[in-house]
Amino acid sequence: MSANQAKSLRPLSLRHPAKPAFGAHSALALSISAALCSPLAMAQEEETFELDTLQIEERTIDTNPYAEPGAPYKAKYSGDKRKVKPLAETPQTITVLTQTQIKDSGKDDLKEILAAQPGLTLGTGENGNAFGDRYIIRGHEARSDVFVDGLRDPGMTTREVFALEQVEITKGPSSTFAGRGSTGGAVNGVTKQASTEYGFNKVEGGLGTDDYRRATLDSNIVLTDDIAVRLNLLHAYRDVPDREPADRERNGIALAGAWQATEQLDFKGDYYFLEAKDTPDLGSYLDGNNKPNDDIPVYLQKSDFLESDVEVFTFRVGYDFTDNLRLENATRYGTTENGYIVTGARGNTDLVTGTPTIGLSTHNGWQEVDYFANITNLYFDTELAGKQNQFVFSTEYSKHDVANGRYAIANNGATNCVLPGRFGSSPGYCIIAPDGSEVANIDELIQRSYAKGNQTTDYSIDTISVSVMDTIDLTDNWILAAGVRADRFDYTNIVTANNGTDTKYDYSDTLWNGHVGLTYKINEYGNVYATYSTAAEINGGESDVGGNCGYGGLCGSAEIIGESKPEKSENWEIGTKWNVMDEKLLLTAAAFHITKDDVMEGADYETTGTLNTGKNRVHGVEVSAAGNITDRLSTVFGATVMNAKVVESFNEASEGGTLAQFADKSMYLQLRYQLTPALAIGTAGTYRSEVYSGQPDAAASDRHVPSYTVYDAFANYEFTESLSARLNVNNVTNEDYYLASYRSGSFAYIGDRRNARLTLAYEF
């Protein structure tokens, strides 16, 4: 793919095209030409001309320019243009979920989608570790390794997919592309952009069980031959299945514009806003026998909330100096706000009556993020020493400022039990009476009043990055991809203690990372590859943890923080990729080995941690398939078998144990069968082995949520070319399952119970 080709990727769509479709005019032109030239043809019968076969594709299901035409579950290219080769030729494990596959799955929040993917698990929050979307990839923390169109998307927020063309999950350390962090991998959302190649309006409306409602608009308007705008709107609401009044509400807008100013110069801009309002349910807990309580009442309080507001502006400019030299610059400014007061529950004993009960706890915090980023990429394709080279030169500047704080809360309800605690017994709130019955009016038990409290941390990190990457076609069969990146950062974090004393943590360093991959093309369909990549994360890299050593927070005192080493990771991977079924099906298999060294550790949450004493490793095998198995049968499949081990630890008892929040076996399978030209039916299954509690990147506790298998089903029916319907039934068997739990056994997140929804889509 040339430097200019990435810009010119466009989907083929015959839905109300902005310009006449090729097939309509070309057939007439060919017939007229044949008639006019027939005498000449008869005079020169000895000369024959063989024309290429004209293929007219069926209209596309979506407008994703990176998808494989005719295979809606398969992406051909990454949305990150720095990956210059097709995905089938990229020497790395990359899972790509297209818009069509996501819609068929019936999942809307990014957290739901990623929780089903192999090699990924979810993490939990608690008092010193914010609640919000938290992802763990191949056993390593990734909550800050989320990107949108290649730029980091910071902050603990709720993320939706209404404005995304596809979701890309890169597995293994990848700091050359992502910068600091990305130990286990990174997630990149590719947004819907405006295009002058087609015009359409699509409205979707859905209703379902649990008061589900969802309405979206996706509109691409061609204003002139060179200017287009695209608008996406969202409103969604639903109760949490079987956990009402817990609910989730989403409201969003995404507006994008594109202007091809000249043949060489183009501009793009977009605005994104999302408001997410949850009345959260933290689920159940693990009892003394390490089993989840499957029959816990809904205990959230009327004052509970988990709210995120995200607002982002992005502006891009590109210039083609030649067909082989392109410069792109992107500037982004954004703010996010995340606030929560949530209630937890845990099995306990009432010290007054001596009877078993369930006690409630309060967890709260707020976070405000202000960030700016500017990245410049120069794509240069050239021939050196007779070899074709595809260079990518990049510079990036980013500034992330984060303020964290807590709420001032007063509990005004009358206590009804006495519970043991870390600092002795104290009056508490219990939802189970001494006779074993539920107390009345559980949601009004605590009767909180609250106000926004003072700031507790003032976090800032400024980073300047430079990188160079090259992909070299050594021969017709051998491809070499390599890159190196340097990130120079200035870190400041002012942490305010409960007594009002400020401690300033301040240091700077430079992180060097790289990757190298070698691919051998066996034939036109398949290849084998070997790759090596690294990643690095800094001390205190996670902004929501403050001065706590754990969950990526600060380790050590302010005087010695600069003496800490970055946490370093390296990954070795060998694999094979096969692009079969006329390039409509991509099969992959890979074996990998990740080692993370110089891991920050703390003896416990209350004491200063030791520096760079930990080491762990994860190795495993991952296989996948994406695309069309036959003309009628499509699939997305992935399965991972992994093994994790703590190799070295300050706490010798931890050595040899597995990692927390880690599933050693996981699988996802989605199938879609086109039963008739109008009717498609499908199913999906998710399997996850048991997941042990604890802090990610550290040894697991002896508590765990059990393994589970969940099945979904869907059907699509096309009444006309403009009107269609989709029915989704998720968790068909109404399985009781749990996604993750906190290290103490509390916050055992409950997976959604059976739910159904019907969606109508109209295109005009």
Coordinates of C-alpha atoms in Angstrom, one line a residue, residues 391-742:
F391 CA 9.0 4.6 5.8
V392 CA 6.9 6.2 8.5
F393 CA 8.5 9.1 10.4
S394 CA 6.5 10.4 13.4
T395 CA 6.7 13.1 16.0
E396 CA 4.2 13.5 18.8
Y397 CA 3.6 15.9 21.7
S398 CA 1.0 15.2 24.3
K399 CA 0.0 16.9 27.6
H400 CA -2.4 15.1 30.0
D401 CA -3.6 16.9 33.1
V402 CA -5.7 15.0 35.6
A403 CA -7.4 16.2 38.8
N404 CA -8.7 13.5 41.2
G405 CA -10.8 14.0 44.3
R406 CA -13.5 12.6 46.5
Y407 CA -17.0 13.6 47.6
A408 CA -17.9 14.8 51.0
I409 CA -20.6 12.3 52.1
A410 CA -22.9 12.2 55.1
N411 CA -24.9 9.0 55.9
N412 CA -28.2 10.2 57.3
G413 CA -30.0 6.9 57.6
A414 CA -30.2 5.0 60.9
T415 CA -27.7 2.1 61.2
N416 CA -29.2 -1.3 61.9
C417 CA -26.2 -3.5 62.7
V418 CA -22.6 -3.5 64.0
L419 CA -19.9 -4.9 61.7
P420 CA -16.3 -5.7 62.1
G421 CA -13.8 -3.6 60.2
R422 CA -10.1 -2.8 59.6
F423 CA -10.1 -0.3 62.5
G424 CA -12.5 -2.3 64.8
S425 CA -16.2 -2.7 65.0
S426 CA -18.6 0.1 64.0
P427 CA -22.3 0.7 63.3
G428 CA -23.2 -0.3 59.8
Y429 CA -26.0 -0.8 57.3
C430 CA -27.2 -4.4 56.6
I431 CA -29.7 -5.6 54.1
I432 CA -30.4 -9.0 55.8
A433 CA -32.3 -9.0 59.1
P434 CA -31.5 -11.4 61.9
D435 CA -34.4 -13.6 60.9
G436 CA -32.8 -14.0 57.3
S437 CA -35.4 -11.8 55.6
E438 CA -34.6 -8.7 53.5
V439 CA -34.9 -5.4 55.3
A440 CA -37.5 -3.0 53.9
N441 CA -36.7 -0.1 51.6
I442 CA -33.2 -1.2 50.9
D443 CA -32.5 1.6 48.4
E444 CA -33.2 4.2 51.2
L445 CA -31.2 2.5 53.9
I446 CA -28.1 4.8 53.9
Q447 CA -29.8 8.1 52.9
R448 CA -26.7 9.8 51.7
S449 CA -26.2 13.5 51.1
Y450 CA -23.1 14.6 49.3
A451 CA -21.1 17.5 47.8
K452 CA -18.1 17.6 45.6
G453 CA -15.0 17.4 47.8
N454 CA -11.5 18.8 47.5
Q455 CA -8.9 17.7 45.0
T456 CA -6.6 14.9 46.2
T457 CA -4.1 14.6 43.3
D458 CA -2.9 17.0 40.6
Y459 CA -1.4 14.8 37.9
S460 CA 0.4 16.0 34.8
I461 CA 2.5 14.3 32.3
D462 CA 4.0 16.0 29.2
T463 CA 5.6 13.7 26.5
I464 CA 7.6 14.4 23.4
S465 CA 8.0 11.3 21.1
V466 CA 9.9 10.6 17.9
S467 CA 9.8 7.3 16.0
V468 CA 10.8 5.8 12.7
M469 CA 9.4 2.7 11.1
D470 CA 10.2 0.9 7.9
T471 CA 8.7 -2.0 6.0
I472 CA 11.0 -3.5 3.4
D473 CA 10.2 -5.9 0.7
L474 CA 13.5 -7.8 0.7
T475 CA 12.3 -10.2 -2.0
D476 CA 9.1 -11.3 -3.5
N477 CA 8.8 -13.6 -0.5
W478 CA 10.5 -11.9 2.4
I479 CA 9.2 -8.7 4.2
L480 CA 11.0 -7.0 7.1
A481 CA 9.2 -4.6 9.4
A482 CA 11.1 -2.7 12.1
G483 CA 10.8 0.5 14.2
V484 CA 12.2 2.4 17.1
R485 CA 10.6 5.1 19.3
A486 CA 11.8 7.4 22.1
D487 CA 9.4 9.0 24.5
R488 CA 10.7 11.8 26.7
F489 CA 8.3 12.6 29.6
D490 CA 8.1 15.1 32.4
Y491 CA 6.0 13.8 35.3
T492 CA 4.5 15.8 38.1
N493 CA 1.9 14.6 40.7
I494 CA 0.9 16.6 43.8
V495 CA -0.8 14.3 46.2
T496 CA -2.8 15.8 49.1
A497 CA -3.0 13.7 52.3
N498 CA -6.1 13.6 54.6
N499 CA -4.5 16.2 56.8
G500 CA -4.1 18.6 53.9
T501 CA -0.3 18.1 53.5
D502 CA 0.9 18.2 49.8
T503 CA 3.6 15.9 48.5
K504 CA 5.1 16.7 45.1
Y505 CA 6.4 13.8 43.0
D506 CA 8.4 15.1 40.1
Y507 CA 10.8 13.4 37.7
S508 CA 11.7 12.9 34.0
D509 CA 13.1 10.1 31.9
T510 CA 13.3 8.8 28.3
L511 CA 11.8 5.5 27.2
W512 CA 13.2 3.6 24.3
N513 CA 11.2 0.9 22.6
G514 CA 11.2 -1.0 19.3
H515 CA 9.9 -3.8 17.2
V516 CA 11.2 -6.0 14.4
G517 CA 9.2 -8.6 12.4
L518 CA 10.1 -10.9 9.6
T519 CA 7.4 -12.4 7.3
Y520 CA 7.9 -15.1 4.7
K521 CA 5.2 -15.5 2.1
I522 CA 4.7 -19.2 1.4
N523 CA 2.5 -18.5 -1.5
E524 CA -0.1 -15.9 -2.5
Y525 CA -2.4 -17.1 0.3
G526 CA -0.3 -17.7 3.3
N527 CA 2.8 -16.6 5.3
V528 CA 4.7 -17.3 8.5
Y529 CA 6.2 -14.6 10.6
A530 CA 8.4 -14.0 13.7
T531 CA 8.3 -10.8 15.6
Y532 CA 9.9 -9.1 18.7
S533 CA 8.5 -6.0 20.4
T534 CA 8.9 -4.1 23.6
A535 CA 7.0 -1.8 26.0
A536 CA 7.7 0.4 29.0
E537 CA 5.6 1.9 31.7
I538 CA 6.6 4.5 34.2
N539 CA 6.3 4.7 38.0
G540 CA 2.9 6.3 38.8
G541 CA 1.7 6.0 35.2
E542 CA -2.0 5.5 36.2
S543 CA -3.5 8.8 37.2
D544 CA -6.4 7.6 39.3
V545 CA -4.4 5.8 42.0
G546 CA -2.6 8.8 43.6
G547 CA 0.1 7.8 46.1
N548 CA -0.9 4.2 46.5
C549 CA 1.6 1.6 45.3
G550 CA -0.5 -0.7 43.3
Y551 CA -2.8 -0.7 40.3
G552 CA -0.1 1.4 38.5
G553 CA 0.1 4.1 41.3
L554 CA 3.2 5.7 42.8
C555 CA 5.8 3.5 44.4
G556 CA 8.4 5.0 46.8
S557 CA 8.8 8.4 48.4
A558 CA 9.0 11.7 46.6
E559 CA 12.8 11.7 47.2
I560 CA 13.5 8.4 45.5
I561 CA 10.8 8.3 42.7
G562 CA 13.4 9.3 40.1
E563 CA 15.5 6.3 41.0
S564 CA 12.9 3.8 39.9
K565 CA 13.3 2.0 36.6
P566 CA 10.5 1.8 34.0
E567 CA 8.6 -1.4 34.0
K568 CA 9.9 -3.1 30.9
S569 CA 8.2 -5.8 28.8
E570 CA 9.2 -7.8 25.8
N571 CA 7.3 -10.1 23.5
W572 CA 8.4 -12.9 21.2
E573 CA 5.8 -14.2 18.8
I574 CA 5.7 -16.6 15.9
G575 CA 2.7 -17.1 13.8
T576 CA 1.1 -17.8 10.5
K577 CA -1.7 -16.0 8.5
W578 CA -3.7 -17.4 5.6
N579 CA -5.9 -15.3 3.4
V580 CA -8.2 -17.8 1.7
M581 CA -11.7 -18.1 0.1
D582 CA -10.8 -15.4 -2.5
E583 CA -9.4 -13.3 0.3
K584 CA -12.7 -13.3 2.1
L585 CA -11.5 -15.4 5.1
L586 CA -8.4 -14.7 7.3
L587 CA -7.1 -17.5 9.4
T588 CA -4.4 -16.8 12.0
A589 CA -2.4 -18.7 14.6
A590 CA 0.3 -17.5 16.9
A591 CA 2.4 -18.5 19.9
F592 CA 3.7 -15.8 22.1
H593 CA 5.9 -15.2 25.2
I594 CA 5.7 -11.9 27.2
T595 CA 8.1 -11.1 30.0
K596 CA 7.6 -8.1 32.2
D597 CA 10.6 -7.1 34.3
D598 CA 11.3 -4.4 36.9
V599 CA 7.7 -4.5 38.1
M600 CA 6.8 -2.1 40.9
E601 CA 5.7 -3.8 44.1
G602 CA 4.3 -2.8 47.5
A603 CA 4.2 -4.8 50.6
D604 CA 0.6 -3.6 51.1
Y605 CA -1.6 -0.6 50.4
E606 CA -0.6 1.2 53.5
T607 CA 3.2 1.2 53.3
T608 CA 5.8 2.5 50.8
G609 CA 6.4 0.0 48.1
T610 CA 9.7 -1.4 47.1
L611 CA 11.1 -0.5 43.7
N612 CA 11.5 -2.8 40.7
T613 CA 11.5 -6.1 42.5
G614 CA 8.9 -8.0 40.5
K615 CA 9.0 -10.1 37.3
N616 CA 6.2 -12.1 35.6
R617 CA 5.7 -13.8 32.3
V618 CA 2.7 -14.9 30.2
H619 CA 3.0 -17.3 27.3
G620 CA 0.3 -19.0 25.2
V621 CA -1.3 -19.7 21.9
E622 CA -4.0 -17.8 20.0
V623 CA -6.0 -18.8 16.9
S624 CA -8.6 -16.9 15.0
A625 CA -10.7 -16.7 11.9
A626 CA -12.6 -13.8 10.4
G627 CA -14.7 -13.5 7.3
N628 CA -16.7 -15.8 4.9
I629 CA -16.4 -19.5 5.3
T630 CA -18.8 -19.9 2.3
D631 CA -20.9 -17.4 0.3
R632 CA -23.6 -17.8 3.0
L633 CA -21.7 -18.5 6.2
S634 CA -19.6 -15.8 8.0
T635 CA -17.7 -16.0 11.2
V636 CA -15.6 -14.3 13.8
F637 CA -13.7 -16.8 16.0
G638 CA -10.9 -16.5 18.5
A639 CA -9.5 -18.8 21.1
T640 CA -6.6 -18.3 23.5
V641 CA -4.8 -20.7 25.9
M642 CA -2.3 -18.9 28.2
N643 CA -0.2 -19.6 31.2
A644 CA 0.9 -16.8 33.7
K645 CA 3.5 -17.0 36.3
V646 CA 5.0 -14.7 38.9
V647 CA 8.7 -15.3 38.4
E648 CA 10.2 -12.9 41.0
S649 CA 8.5 -11.0 43.8
F650 CA 9.4 -9.0 47.0
N651 CA 7.0 -11.4 48.6
E652 CA 8.6 -14.8 48.0
A653 CA 5.3 -16.6 48.7
S654 CA 3.9 -15.0 45.5
E655 CA 6.5 -16.6 43.3
G656 CA 5.2 -19.4 41.1
G657 CA 1.6 -18.2 41.4
T658 CA -0.6 -17.1 38.5
L659 CA -1.5 -13.4 37.8
A660 CA -4.7 -11.8 39.1
Q661 CA -7.6 -10.9 36.8
F662 CA -6.3 -13.4 34.3
A663 CA -8.2 -16.2 32.4
D664 CA -5.9 -18.9 31.1
K665 CA -8.5 -20.1 28.6
S666 CA -11.0 -18.0 26.6
M667 CA -12.9 -18.3 23.4
Y668 CA -15.4 -16.4 21.3
L669 CA -17.4 -17.6 18.3
Q670 CA -19.9 -15.7 16.2
L671 CA -21.6 -17.3 13.2
R672 CA -23.9 -15.7 10.7
Y673 CA -25.8 -17.8 8.0
Q674 CA -27.6 -16.2 5.1
L675 CA -30.6 -18.5 5.0
T676 CA -32.4 -16.7 2.2
P677 CA -31.6 -13.5 0.3
A678 CA -33.7 -11.6 2.9
L679 CA -33.1 -13.6 6.1
A680 CA -29.9 -14.2 8.0
I681 CA -29.6 -16.0 11.3
G682 CA -26.7 -16.2 13.7
T683 CA -25.4 -17.2 17.1
A684 CA -22.5 -16.4 19.3
G685 CA -20.8 -18.1 22.3
T686 CA -18.4 -16.8 24.9
Y687 CA -16.3 -19.0 27.1
R688 CA -14.1 -17.8 30.0
S689 CA -12.2 -19.9 32.4
E690 CA -12.1 -19.0 36.1
V691 CA -10.5 -15.6 36.9
Y692 CA -8.7 -15.0 40.2
S693 CA -9.1 -11.8 42.2
G694 CA -6.3 -9.4 43.0
Q695 CA -4.3 -6.6 41.6
P696 CA -3.4 -6.9 37.9
D697 CA 0.3 -7.6 37.1
A698 CA 0.6 -9.2 40.6
A699 CA 0.0 -12.6 42.1
A700 CA -3.6 -13.7 42.4
S701 CA -5.4 -14.3 45.6
D702 CA -7.1 -17.6 46.3
R703 CA -10.5 -16.1 45.5
H704 CA -11.9 -16.4 42.0
V705 CA -15.1 -16.1 39.9
P706 CA -16.0 -19.4 38.2
S707 CA -15.7 -20.2 34.5
Y708 CA -18.8 -19.6 32.3
T709 CA -20.2 -20.1 28.9
V710 CA -22.8 -17.7 27.5
Y711 CA -24.8 -18.1 24.3
D712 CA -26.4 -15.3 22.2
A713 CA -28.6 -15.5 19.1
F714 CA -29.7 -13.0 16.4
A715 CA -31.6 -12.8 13.2
N716 CA -31.7 -10.1 10.4
Y717 CA -34.5 -9.7 7.9
E718 CA -34.4 -7.3 4.9
F719 CA -37.9 -6.3 3.9
T720 CA -36.7 -4.0 1.2
E721 CA -33.3 -2.5 0.2
S722 CA -34.1 0.4 2.6
L723 CA -35.9 -1.3 5.5
S724 CA -34.5 -4.1 7.7
A725 CA -35.0 -5.6 11.1
R726 CA -32.6 -7.3 13.6
L727 CA -33.6 -9.4 16.6
N728 CA -31.1 -10.1 19.3
V729 CA -31.5 -12.4 22.3
N730 CA -28.4 -12.3 24.6
N731 CA -27.6 -14.9 27.2
V732 CA -30.2 -17.2 25.8
T733 CA -29.9 -19.8 28.6
N734 CA -30.1 -17.1 31.3
E735 CA -26.7 -18.1 32.7
D736 CA -25.6 -16.9 36.1
Y737 CA -22.0 -15.6 35.5
Y738 CA -19.5 -13.2 36.9
L739 CA -16.9 -11.1 35.0
A740 CA -14.5 -10.1 37.8
S741 CA -14.1 -9.6 41.5
Y742 CA -12.1 -7.3 43.8

